[in-house]
CSV table of C-alpha atoms in Angstrom, one decimal:
chain,number,residue,atom,x,y,z
A,229,UNK,CA,0.0,0.0,0.0
A,230,UNK,CA,1.4,3.4,-0.9
A,231,UNK,CA,2.3,6.0,1.6
A,232,UNK,CA,-0.4,8.3,0.2
A,233,UNK,CA,-3.2,5.7,0.8
A,234,UNK,CA,-1.9,5.1,4.3
A,235,UNK,CA,-2.0,8.8,5.0
A,236,UNK,CA,-5.6,9.0,3.7
A,237,UNK,CA,-6.7,6.1,5.8
A,238,UNK,CA,-5.2,7.6,8.9
A,239,UNK,CA,-6.8,10.9,8.2
A,240,UNK,CA,-10.2,9.2,7.8
A,241,UNK,CA,-9.7,7.4,11.0
A,242,UNK,CA,-9.0,10.6,12.9
A,243,UNK,CA,-12.0,12.3,11.3
A,244,UNK,CA,-14.2,9.4,12.2
A,245,UNK,CA,-13.0,9.4,15.8
A,246,UNK,CA,-14.0,13.0,16.1
A,247,UNK,CA,-17.3,12.7,14.3
A,248,UNK,CA,-20.4,14.2,16.0
A,249,UNK,CA,-22.5,11.6,17.8
A,250,UNK,CA,-25.5,10.3,15.9
A,251,UNK,CA,-29.1,10.2,17.1
A,252,UNK,CA,-28.7,6.6,18.3
A,253,UNK,CA,-25.6,7.4,20.4
A,254,UNK,CA,-27.3,10.5,21.9
A,255,UNK,CA,-30.3,8.4,22.9
A,256,UNK,CA,-28.0,6.0,24.7
A,257,UNK,CA,-26.0,8.7,26.4
A,258,UNK,CA,-28.7,11.1,27.3
A,259,UNK,CA,-30.9,8.9,29.5
A,260,UNK,CA,-32.6,10.8,32.2
A,261,UNK,CA,-32.6,9.4,35.7
A,262,UNK,CA,-35.8,7.3,36.5
A,263,UNK,CA,-37.9,8.9,39.2
A,264,UNK,CA,-37.7,5.7,41.2
A,265,UNK,CA,-33.9,5.9,41.4
A,266,UNK,CA,-33.7,9.4,42.8
A,267,UNK,CA,-32.5,7.9,46.1
A,268,UNK,CA,-29.2,7.1,44.3
A,269,UNK,CA,-28.1,10.7,44.4
A,270,UNK,CA,-28.2,11.0,48.2
A,271,UNK,CA,-24.5,10.8,48.8
A,272,UNK,CA,-21.3,12.9,48.8
A,273,UNK,CA,-19.9,13.7,45.4
A,274,UNK,CA,-16.8,15.3,43.9
A,275,UNK,CA,-16.8,17.1,40.6
A,276,UNK,CA,-14.3,15.4,38.2
A,277,UNK,CA,-15.3,16.9,34.8
A,278,UNK,CA,-17.4,19.8,33.7
A,279,UNK,CA,-18.2,22.2,30.8
A,280,UNK,CA,-20.4,25.3,30.4
A,281,UNK,CA,-22.1,26.9,27.4
A,282,UNK,CA,-21.3,30.4,28.4
A,283,UNK,CA,-18.1,32.4,29.0
A,284,UNK,CA,-19.2,33.2,32.5
A,285,UNK,CA,-19.5,29.5,33.3
A,286,UNK,CA,-16.2,28.9,31.6
A,287,UNK,CA,-14.6,31.4,34.0
A,288,UNK,CA,-16.1,29.7,37.1
A,289,UNK,CA,-14.9,26.2,36.0
A,290,UNK,CA,-11.6,27.5,34.8
A,291,UNK,CA,-10.8,28.9,38.3
A,292,UNK,CA,-12.2,25.9,40.2
A,293,UNK,CA,-9.7,23.9,42.3
A,294,UNK,CA,-12.3,21.5,43.7
A,295,UNK,CA,-16.1,21.2,44.1
A,296,UNK,CA,-17.7,18.9,46.7
A,297,UNK,CA,-21.5,18.3,46.6
A,298,UNK,CA,-23.8,16.6,49.2
A,299,UNK,CA,-27.4,15.6,48.4
A,300,UNK,CA,-29.3,14.7,51.5
A,301,UNK,CA,-32.9,13.7,51.9
A,302,UNK,CA,-34.6,15.5,54.8
A,303,UNK,CA,-36.8,13.8,57.4
A,304,UNK,CA,-40.0,14.8,55.8
A,305,UNK,CA,-39.1,12.7,52.7
A,306,UNK,CA,-40.5,15.5,50.6
A,307,UNK,CA,-37.4,17.8,50.2
A,308,UNK,CA,-33.7,17.4,50.0
A,309,UNK,CA,-30.7,19.6,50.3
A,310,UNK,CA,-28.1,20.2,47.6
A,311,UNK,CA,-25.0,21.7,49.2
A,312,UNK,CA,-22.1,22.6,47.1
A,313,UNK,CA,-18.7,23.7,48.5
A,314,UNK,CA,-16.2,25.3,46.0
A,315,UNK,CA,-12.6,26.2,46.3
A,316,UNK,CA,-11.1,28.5,43.7
A,317,UNK,CA,-7.5,28.7,42.6
A,318,UNK,CA,-7.1,32.4,43.3
A,319,UNK,CA,-7.7,31.8,47.0
A,320,UNK,CA,-7.3,28.2,48.1
A,321,UNK,CA,-8.0,29.1,51.8
A,322,UNK,CA,-11.5,30.5,50.9
A,323,UNK,CA,-14.7,28.5,50.6
A,324,UNK,CA,-17.8,29.4,48.6
A,325,UNK,CA,-20.9,27.4,49.7
A,326,UNK,CA,-24.3,27.1,47.9
A,327,UNK,CA,-27.2,25.9,50.1
A,328,UNK,CA,-30.1,24.7,47.9
A,329,UNK,CA,-33.4,23.1,48.7
A,330,UNK,CA,-35.3,21.0,46.2
A,331,UNK,CA,-38.6,19.2,46.2
A,332,UNK,CA,-38.8,15.4,45.7
A,333,UNK,CA,-41.2,14.8,42.8
A,334,UNK,CA,-44.6,13.4,43.9
A,335,UNK,CA,-45.5,11.8,40.5
A,336,UNK,CA,-44.5,8.4,39.4
A,337,UNK,CA,-43.4,9.3,35.9
A,338,UNK,CA,-40.7,6.9,34.5
A,339,UNK,CA,-38.3,9.7,33.7
A,340,UNK,CA,-37.3,12.3,36.3
A,341,UNK,CA,-38.4,15.8,35.2
A,342,UNK,CA,-36.4,19.0,35.7
A,343,UNK,CA,-36.1,19.8,39.4
A,344,UNK,CA,-36.2,23.5,40.4
A,345,UNK,CA,-34.5,25.1,43.4
A,346,UNK,CA,-36.9,26.2,46.0
A,347,UNK,CA,-34.4,28.7,47.4
A,348,UNK,CA,-30.6,29.3,47.0
A,349,UNK,CA,-28.4,30.8,49.8
A,350,UNK,CA,-24.7,31.5,49.3
A,351,UNK,CA,-22.0,32.0,51.8
A,352,UNK,CA,-18.3,32.9,51.4
A,353,UNK,CA,-16.2,31.8,54.4
A,354,UNK,CA,-19.4,31.6,56.5
A,355,UNK,CA,-20.6,35.1,55.6
A,356,UNK,CA,-23.8,35.4,53.6
A,357,UNK,CA,-23.6,37.1,50.2
A,358,UNK,CA,-26.3,38.4,47.9
A,359,UNK,CA,-27.5,35.9,45.3
A,360,UNK,CA,-30.5,36.5,43.1
A,361,UNK,CA,-30.3,33.8,40.4
A,362,UNK,CA,-32.5,30.8,39.8
A,363,UNK,CA,-31.5,27.1,39.5
A,364,UNK,CA,-32.8,24.0,38.0
A,365,UNK,CA,-31.3,20.5,37.5
A,366,UNK,CA,-31.7,17.6,35.1
A,367,UNK,CA,-30.3,14.4,36.4
A,368,UNK,CA,-29.0,11.7,34.0
A,369,UNK,CA,-28.7,8.0,34.6
A,370,UNK,CA,-25.5,7.4,36.6
A,371,UNK,CA,-23.2,4.5,37.0
A,372,UNK,CA,-22.7,2.8,40.3
A,373,UNK,CA,-20.4,5.5,41.7
A,374,UNK,CA,-20.9,8.4,39.4
A,375,UNK,CA,-23.5,11.2,38.9
A,376,UNK,CA,-24.2,13.2,35.8
A,377,UNK,CA,-26.3,16.4,35.7
A,378,UNK,CA,-27.1,19.6,33.9
A,379,UNK,CA,-27.4,22.6,36.2
A,380,UNK,CA,-29.2,25.5,34.7
A,381,UNK,CA,-29.1,29.1,36.0
A,382,UNK,CA,-30.9,32.0,34.3
A,383,UNK,CA,-28.1,32.8,31.7
A,384,UNK,CA,-26.3,29.5,31.0
A,385,UNK,CA,-25.9,25.8,31.8
A,386,UNK,CA,-23.2,23.4,33.2
A,387,UNK,CA,-22.8,19.8,32.3
A,388,UNK,CA,-21.2,18.3,35.4
A,389,UNK,CA,-19.9,14.8,36.1
A,390,UNK,CA,-19.2,13.6,39.7
A,391,UNK,CA,-17.6,10.6,41.3
A,392,UNK,CA,-18.7,9.4,44.7
A,393,UNK,CA,-16.4,10.6,47.4
A,394,UNK,CA,-14.0,7.8,47.9
A,395,UNK,CA,-13.7,7.0,44.2
A,396,UNK,CA,-12.7,10.6,43.3
A,397,UNK,CA,-8.9,10.2,43.4
A,398,UNK,CA,-8.5,7.7,40.5
A,399,UNK,CA,-7.8,10.1,37.7
A,400,UNK,CA,-7.0,7.4,35.2
A,401,UNK,CA,-10.3,5.8,35.7
A,402,UNK,CA,-12.0,9.2,35.2
A,403,UNK,CA,-10.3,9.6,31.9
A,404,UNK,CA,-12.0,6.5,30.5
A,405,UNK,CA,-15.4,8.4,30.6
A,406,UNK,CA,-14.2,11.7,29.1
A,407,UNK,CA,-15.1,10.7,25.5
A,408,UNK,CA,-18.6,9.9,26.5
A,409,UNK,CA,-18.9,13.1,28.5
A,410,UNK,CA,-17.8,15.1,25.4
A,411,UNK,CA,-20.3,13.2,23.2
A,412,UNK,CA,-23.1,13.9,25.7
A,413,UNK,CA,-22.1,17.6,25.7
A,414,UNK,CA,-22.5,17.7,21.9
A,415,UNK,CA,-25.8,15.9,22.1
A,416,UNK,CA,-27.1,18.5,24.6
A,417,UNK,CA,-25.9,21.4,22.5
A,418,UNK,CA,-22.8,22.4,24.5
A,419,UNK,CA,-20.0,24.0,22.4
A,420,UNK,CA,-16.7,22.2,22.2
A,421,UNK,CA,-14.5,23.6,24.9
A,422,UNK,CA,-11.7,22.7,27.2
A,423,UNK,CA,-13.4,21.0,30.2
A,424,UNK,CA,-12.7,21.3,33.9
A,425,UNK,CA,-10.9,18.1,35.0
A,426,UNK,CA,-10.2,17.3,38.7
A,427,UNK,CA,-6.6,16.5,39.4
A,428,UNK,CA,-7.4,13.9,42.0
A,429,UNK,CA,-5.5,15.6,44.9
A,430,UNK,CA,-7.0,19.1,45.4
A,431,UNK,CA,-8.5,19.4,48.9
A,432,UNK,CA,-12.1,20.5,49.6
A,433,UNK,CA,-13.4,23.4,51.8
A,434,UNK,CA,-14.2,21.2,54.8
A,435,UNK,CA,-11.9,18.2,54.4
A,436,UNK,CA,-8.9,16.8,52.7
A,437,UNK,CA,-9.1,14.9,49.4
A,438,UNK,CA,-7.2,12.0,50.9
A,439,UNK,CA,-9.3,10.2,53.4
A,440,UNK,CA,-6.4,9.3,55.6
A,441,UNK,CA,-5.5,13.0,56.0
A,442,UNK,CA,-8.9,13.8,57.7
A,443,UNK,CA,-8.9,13.8,61.6
A,444,UNK,CA,-12.1,11.8,61.7
A,445,UNK,CA,-10.3,8.9,60.0
A,446,UNK,CA,-7.4,8.8,62.4
A,447,UNK,CA,-7.4,6.0,64.9
């Protein structure tokens, strides 16, 4: 085979590997979380990959060092908390926390519908700051130790992939899912951009990334 033909075949292979996902692929990737499985989100999570569809969101993700999220069902079984703690690179000793309440859907629809924030409160280093935006979340079908969601504020969206706390440090394992995340982003209309990728070691606001470094885990 001539060198020219080999070059053409290699070029076609590269083009094919970067082809936009087709409708069938999108249907497989963009499966919304079934309502009956909402209980699967009630854990602690670490953001490992994320993109936005707006430059303001790009700026937030580009400056993020770590983001830790806790979803917790409240005793009334009708509402749950969505608490997000972010550390930004420009000040690693500072903590920005979002306190969000959401309502558990009362219907039994097969596919979980968009959930809206009942109220959002923000604190920086324990001090309240003014926040007037709205929030809504679409949850997508997760794997056993991962969570995928689209967070929508009034101006833009984020596509965010989380690993359960405890599985968040295996960066090589995370990389295996990056191609699927990129394809899902295309399916959902996100522009192609450099994503936020967790480095596996950055600490959180309230605890260390490595479990053995936290006082509660010391014998």
